[in-house]
Structures are given as C-alpha cells and as structure tokens.
Amino acid sequence: MMELGQPLHAYDRKLVQGTIGVRRAQEGEKIVTLDGVERKLHAEDLVITDERGPIGLAGVMGGANTEIADAPGPGRTRPGRPPSTSRTPPPTW
C-alpha cells in the first residue's frame, strides 16, 4: 500500500450499501474481517464504512461482508490509478 500510494483492497459493489466512507471506529464496534475473525474495534481504529457500518479496517484488512467471491464483472470495484497519475512514480519515503 505504501509503495503504490493507494489501498489494495477491493469491495464487491453489489454487496456495499450506500456510499463508501472513512471514519474513526466507535468504541466496541465490531467487524468480521476476511480471515473470519470478529474484531472488537477501538476509537483509534480507522474504518471504511457503508450505510450499515464498518466494511473494512483501513490499511489492514477488508470485511467479510463485502468480499469479492468471484471474477471481476459488472458492479465490481477494483483499485486502479486514474490515467493522470498512472505514470507518477511511487513516493520515496
């Protein structure tokens, strides 16, 4: 993620409800991650959300409830760079 300067997780748009957002977790909020583990979140955690709540733990792992289960197709969102930045070299930290 640091090398590309963008997240590498994809969400199945057909499973996302409403708008995707980013916020701090509410203390005690829960998410089941892609590895099947239910995680109790802390107020310091940054989460990716839809209208139901967390769908990913930002920079760590996506949620199981929006996992892409098959090949890309209509309604699937995959990460990608816009043409205007595709030739921009990665940051040198």
Tab-separated table of N, CA and C in Angstrom:
chain	number	residue	atom	x	y	z
A	1	MET	N	0.824	-1.170	0.000
A	1	MET	CA	0.000	0.000	0.000
A	1	MET	C	0.880	1.248	0.000
A	2	MET	N	1.929	1.263	0.762
A	2	MET	CA	2.800	2.437	0.825
A	2	MET	C	3.486	2.666	-0.521
A	3	GLU	N	3.913	1.595	-1.183
A	3	GLU	CA	4.611	1.732	-2.461
A	3	GLU	C	3.711	2.318	-3.537
A	4	LEU	N	2.451	1.891	-3.578
A	4	LEU	CA	1.535	2.349	-4.615
A	4	LEU	C	0.787	3.617	-4.223
A	5	GLY	N	0.774	3.939	-2.952
A	5	GLY	CA	0.087	5.136	-2.505
A	5	GLY	C	-1.420	5.040	-2.549
A	6	GLN	N	-1.934	3.824	-2.511
A	6	GLN	CA	-3.385	3.630	-2.525
A	6	GLN	C	-3.716	2.260	-1.945
A	7	PRO	N	-4.936	2.088	-1.476
A	7	PRO	CA	-5.300	0.783	-0.912
A	7	PRO	C	-5.314	-0.305	-1.962
A	8	LEU	N	-5.095	-1.513	-1.528
A	8	LEU	CA	-5.088	-2.650	-2.445
A	8	LEU	C	-6.284	-3.561	-2.241
A	9	HIS	N	-7.210	-3.164	-1.405
A	9	HIS	CA	-8.380	-3.990	-1.155
A	9	HIS	C	-9.500	-3.591	-2.099
A	10	ALA	N	-10.234	-4.567	-2.576
A	10	ALA	CA	-11.380	-4.304	-3.450
A	10	ALA	C	-12.660	-4.718	-2.736
A	11	TYR	N	-13.744	-4.011	-3.031
A	11	TYR	CA	-15.047	-4.316	-2.445
A	11	TYR	C	-15.997	-4.726	-3.558
A	12	ASP	N	-16.873	-5.668	-3.263
A	12	ASP	CA	-17.897	-6.070	-4.217
A	12	ASP	C	-19.010	-5.027	-4.148
A	13	ARG	N	-19.143	-4.214	-5.181
A	13	ARG	CA	-20.106	-3.112	-5.166
A	13	ARG	C	-21.536	-3.604	-4.964
A	14	LYS	N	-21.820	-4.820	-5.407
A	14	LYS	CA	-23.166	-5.356	-5.216
A	14	LYS	C	-23.462	-5.627	-3.743
A	15	LEU	N	-22.433	-5.738	-2.925
A	15	LEU	CA	-22.616	-6.001	-1.502
A	15	LEU	C	-22.490	-4.756	-0.639
A	16	VAL	N	-21.969	-3.666	-1.211
A	16	VAL	CA	-21.844	-2.406	-0.483
A	16	VAL	C	-23.184	-1.692	-0.531
A	17	GLN	N	-23.642	-1.217	0.616
A	17	GLN	CA	-24.921	-0.499	0.685
A	17	GLN	C	-24.658	0.986	0.887
A	18	GLY	N	-25.094	1.786	-0.080
A	18	GLY	CA	-24.919	3.232	0.008
A	18	GLY	C	-23.512	3.670	-0.334
A	19	THR	N	-23.134	4.796	0.235
A	19	THR	CA	-21.850	5.424	-0.050
A	19	THR	C	-20.741	4.840	0.817
A	20	ILE	N	-19.556	4.710	0.230
A	20	ILE	CA	-18.379	4.276	0.984
A	20	ILE	C	-17.777	5.508	1.655
A	21	GLY	N	-17.432	5.356	2.931
A	21	GLY	CA	-16.845	6.459	3.690
A	21	GLY	C	-15.690	5.987	4.551
A	22	VAL	N	-15.044	6.928	5.217
A	22	VAL	CA	-13.924	6.642	6.118
A	22	VAL	C	-14.157	7.430	7.405
A	23	ARG	N	-13.956	6.780	8.536
A	23	ARG	CA	-14.128	7.447	9.835
A	23	ARG	C	-13.413	6.651	10.915
A	24	ARG	N	-13.346	7.224	12.091
A	24	ARG	CA	-12.840	6.512	13.269
A	24	ARG	C	-13.932	5.568	13.752
A	25	ALA	N	-13.524	4.417	14.245
A	25	ALA	CA	-14.480	3.442	14.782
A	25	ALA	C	-15.080	3.962	16.084
A	26	GLN	N	-16.260	3.488	16.373
A	26	GLN	CA	-16.861	3.762	17.677
A	26	GLN	C	-16.359	2.677	18.626
A	27	GLU	N	-16.033	3.063	19.835
A	27	GLU	CA	-15.514	2.107	20.820
A	27	GLU	C	-16.469	0.923	20.963
A	28	GLY	N	-15.927	-0.289	20.795
A	28	GLY	CA	-16.721	-1.505	20.939
A	28	GLY	C	-17.429	-1.966	19.677
A	29	GLU	N	-17.401	-1.172	18.618
A	29	GLU	CA	-17.998	-1.577	17.343
A	29	GLU	C	-17.284	-2.839	16.860
A	30	LYS	N	-17.971	-3.669	16.091
A	30	LYS	CA	-17.389	-4.937	15.653
A	30	LYS	C	-17.393	-5.068	14.143
A	31	ILE	N	-16.439	-5.856	13.642
A	31	ILE	CA	-16.360	-6.204	12.230
A	31	ILE	C	-15.801	-7.611	12.109
A	32	VAL	N	-16.309	-8.378	11.155
A	32	VAL	CA	-15.730	-9.682	10.817
A	32	VAL	C	-14.847	-9.442	9.605
A	33	THR	N	-13.552	-9.690	9.750
A	33	THR	CA	-12.590	-9.447	8.675
A	33	THR	C	-12.489	-10.655	7.742
A	34	LEU	N	-11.765	-10.466	6.644
A	34	LEU	CA	-11.650	-11.507	5.619
A	34	LEU	C	-11.133	-12.841	6.147
A	35	ASP	N	-10.408	-12.813	7.233
A	35	ASP	CA	-9.888	-14.056	7.813
A	35	ASP	C	-10.908	-14.745	8.717
A	36	GLY	N	-12.139	-14.186	8.776
A	36	GLY	CA	-13.204	-14.806	9.553
A	36	GLY	C	-13.209	-14.473	11.033
A	37	VAL	N	-12.329	-13.582	11.459
A	37	VAL	CA	-12.222	-13.222	12.872
A	37	VAL	C	-13.124	-12.016	13.162
A	38	GLU	N	-13.943	-12.133	14.214
A	38	GLU	CA	-14.726	-10.981	14.657
A	38	GLU	C	-13.830	-10.113	15.530
A	39	ARG	N	-13.677	-8.864	15.136
A	39	ARG	CA	-12.779	-7.959	15.853
A	39	ARG	C	-13.571	-6.851	16.537
A	40	LYS	N	-13.242	-6.612	17.788
A	40	LYS	CA	-13.839	-5.519	18.552
A	40	LYS	C	-12.953	-4.299	18.324
A	41	LEU	N	-13.547	-3.237	17.800
A	41	LEU	CA	-12.786	-2.064	17.413
A	41	LEU	C	-12.633	-1.066	18.553
A	42	HIS	N	-11.610	-0.240	18.422
A	42	HIS	CA	-11.318	0.815	19.388
A	42	HIS	C	-11.487	2.163	18.707
A	43	ALA	N	-11.677	3.202	19.485
A	43	ALA	CA	-11.904	4.542	18.947
A	43	ALA	C	-10.729	5.044	18.102
A	44	GLU	N	-9.549	4.465	18.268
A	44	GLU	CA	-8.370	4.873	17.488
A	44	GLU	C	-8.337	4.224	16.108
A	45	ASP	N	-9.140	3.176	15.887
A	45	ASP	CA	-9.134	2.455	14.609
A	45	ASP	C	-9.810	3.277	13.522
A	46	LEU	N	-9.230	3.241	12.334
A	46	LEU	CA	-9.809	3.901	11.173
A	46	LEU	C	-10.524	2.833	10.350
A	47	VAL	N	-11.786	3.075	10.009
A	47	VAL	CA	-12.572	2.073	9.285
A	47	VAL	C	-13.121	2.630	7.979
A	48	ILE	N	-13.311	1.726	7.040
A	48	ILE	CA	-14.023	2.009	5.796
A	48	ILE	C	-15.462	1.584	6.073
A	49	THR	N	-16.445	2.401	5.676
A	49	THR	CA	-17.832	2.123	6.027
A	49	THR	C	-18.769	2.215	4.831
A	50	ASP	N	-19.920	1.595	4.992
A	50	ASP	CA	-21.064	1.871	4.133
A	50	ASP	C	-22.196	2.264	5.078
A	51	GLU	N	-23.426	2.316	4.614
A	51	GLU	CA	-24.506	2.788	5.487
A	51	GLU	C	-24.799	1.863	6.661
A	52	ARG	N	-24.313	0.612	6.609
A	52	ARG	CA	-24.533	-0.335	7.709
A	52	ARG	C	-23.504	-0.204	8.814
A	53	GLY	N	-22.326	0.300	8.478
A	53	GLY	CA	-21.237	0.378	9.447
A	53	GLY	C	-19.923	-0.030	8.799
A	54	PRO	N	-18.950	-0.487	9.598
A	54	PRO	CA	-17.633	-0.842	9.072
A	54	PRO	C	-17.688	-1.986	8.053
A	55	ILE	N	-16.955	-1.804	6.945
A	55	ILE	CA	-16.805	-2.864	5.944
A	55	ILE	C	-15.330	-3.168	5.708
A	56	GLY	N	-14.462	-2.489	6.435
A	56	GLY	CA	-13.032	-2.734	6.336
A	56	GLY	C	-12.290	-1.989	7.418
A	57	LEU	N	-11.147	-2.527	7.795
A	57	LEU	CA	-10.260	-1.883	8.754
A	57	LEU	C	-9.164	-1.224	7.921
A	58	ALA	N	-9.226	0.103	7.807
A	58	ALA	CA	-8.392	0.856	6.862
A	58	ALA	C	-6.909	0.515	6.976
A	59	GLY	N	-6.315	0.156	5.850
A	59	GLY	CA	-4.896	-0.153	5.787
A	59	GLY	C	-4.514	-1.496	6.362
A	60	VAL	N	-5.504	-2.272	6.822
A	60	VAL	CA	-5.212	-3.551	7.470
A	60	VAL	C	-5.876	-4.711	6.729
A	61	MET	N	-7.221	-4.732	6.704
A	61	MET	CA	-7.934	-5.852	6.093
A	61	MET	C	-9.383	-5.461	5.831
A	62	GLY	N	-9.932	-6.017	4.772
A	62	GLY	CA	-11.330	-5.771	4.434
A	62	GLY	C	-12.270	-6.627	5.260
A	63	GLY	N	-13.530	-6.274	5.189
A	63	GLY	CA	-14.552	-7.022	5.900
A	63	GLY	C	-15.083	-8.177	5.073
A	64	ALA	N	-15.499	-9.227	5.745
A	64	ALA	CA	-16.003	-10.422	5.077
A	64	ALA	C	-17.326	-10.169	4.366
A	65	ASN	N	-18.104	-9.199	4.840
A	65	ASN	CA	-19.435	-8.982	4.270
A	65	ASN	C	-19.428	-8.263	2.917
A	66	THR	N	-18.269	-7.801	2.444
A	66	THR	CA	-18.181	-7.171	1.129
A	66	THR	C	-17.081	-7.795	0.277
A	67	GLU	N	-16.677	-8.998	0.632
A	67	GLU	CA	-15.610	-9.697	-0.079
A	67	GLU	C	-16.032	-10.048	-1.504
A	68	ILE	N	-15.098	-9.895	-2.440
A	68	ILE	CA	-15.341	-10.319	-3.814
A	68	ILE	C	-15.093	-11.823	-3.871
A	69	ALA	N	-16.117	-12.563	-4.264
A	69	ALA	CA	-16.032	-14.020	-4.217
A	69	ALA	C	-15.732	-14.656	-5.562
A	70	ASP	N	-15.900	-13.915	-6.663
A	70	ASP	CA	-15.642	-14.499	-7.972
A	70	ASP	C	-14.941	-13.486	-8.858
A	71	ALA	N	-14.821	-13.794	-10.136
A	71	ALA	CA	-14.092	-12.955	-11.090
A	71	ALA	C	-14.732	-11.579	-11.237
A	72	PRO	N	-13.918	-10.571	-11.607
A	72	PRO	CA	-14.466	-9.230	-11.813
A	72	PRO	C	-15.559	-9.226	-12.882
A	73	GLY	N	-16.514	-8.365	-12.704
A	73	GLY	CA	-17.609	-8.226	-13.650
A	73	GLY	C	-18.352	-6.946	-13.363
A	74	PRO	N	-19.512	-6.751	-13.955
A	74	PRO	CA	-20.266	-5.530	-13.714
A	74	PRO	C	-20.567	-5.331	-12.229
A	75	GLY	N	-20.386	-4.114	-11.762
A	75	GLY	CA	-20.670	-3.802	-10.364
A	75	GLY	C	-19.520	-4.064	-9.425
A	76	ARG	N	-18.399	-4.557	-9.930
A	76	ARG	CA	-17.243	-4.822	-9.087
A	76	ARG	C	-16.312	-3.629	-9.127
A	77	THR	N	-15.791	-3.238	-8.000
A	77	THR	CA	-14.824	-2.147	-7.970
A	77	THR	C	-13.470	-2.717	-7.623
A	78	ARG	N	-12.491	-2.340	-8.394
A	78	ARG	CA	-11.109	-2.757	-8.166
A	78	ARG	C	-10.259	-1.499	-8.067
A	79	PRO	N	-9.195	-1.551	-7.286
A	79	PRO	CA	-8.350	-0.373	-7.206
A	79	PRO	C	-7.654	-0.122	-8.527
A	80	GLY	N	-7.397	1.106	-8.829
A	80	GLY	CA	-6.677	1.453	-10.048
A	80	GLY	C	-6.345	2.926	-10.036
A	81	ARG	N	-5.291	3.251	-10.691
A	81	ARG	CA	-4.889	4.652	-10.752
A	81	ARG	C	-5.559	5.335	-11.927
A	82	PRO	N	-6.011	6.559	-11.727
A	82	PRO	CA	-6.547	7.312	-12.859
A	82	PRO	C	-5.432	7.558	-13.870
A	83	PRO	N	-5.754	7.715	-15.142
A	83	PRO	CA	-4.720	7.911	-16.165
A	83	PRO	C	-3.768	9.053	-15.854
A	84	SER	N	-4.251	10.116	-15.213
A	84	SER	CA	-3.396	11.267	-14.944
A	84	SER	C	-2.293	10.975	-13.935
A	85	THR	N	-2.437	9.934	-13.123
A	85	THR	CA	-1.409	9.617	-12.129
A	85	THR	C	-0.733	8.282	-12.385
A	86	SER	N	-1.114	7.595	-13.444
A	86	SER	CA	-0.579	6.253	-13.662
A	86	SER	C	0.918	6.258	-13.934
A	87	ARG	N	1.487	7.376	-14.384
A	87	ARG	CA	2.913	7.431	-14.649
A	87	ARG	C	3.694	8.117	-13.526
A	88	THR	N	2.987	8.494	-12.475
A	88	THR	CA	3.644	9.140	-11.351
A	88	THR	C	4.429	8.101	-10.565
A	89	PRO	N	5.713	8.346	-10.328
A	89	PRO	CA	6.476	7.350	-9.583
A	89	PRO	C	6.005	7.243	-8.140
A	90	PRO	N	6.201	6.086	-7.519
A	90	PRO	CA	5.799	5.935	-6.129
A	90	PRO	C	6.582	6.879	-5.237
A	91	PRO	N	6.032	7.258	-4.088
A	91	PRO	CA	6.745	8.159	-3.188
A	91	PRO	C	8.035	7.520	-2.667
A	92	THR	N	9.019	8.314	-2.428
A	92	THR	CA	10.281	7.823	-1.839
A	92	THR	C	10.306	8.262	-0.387
A	93	TRP	N	9.888	7.386	0.471
A	93	TRP	CA	9.796	7.697	1.903
A	93	TRP	C	11.142	7.719	2.447
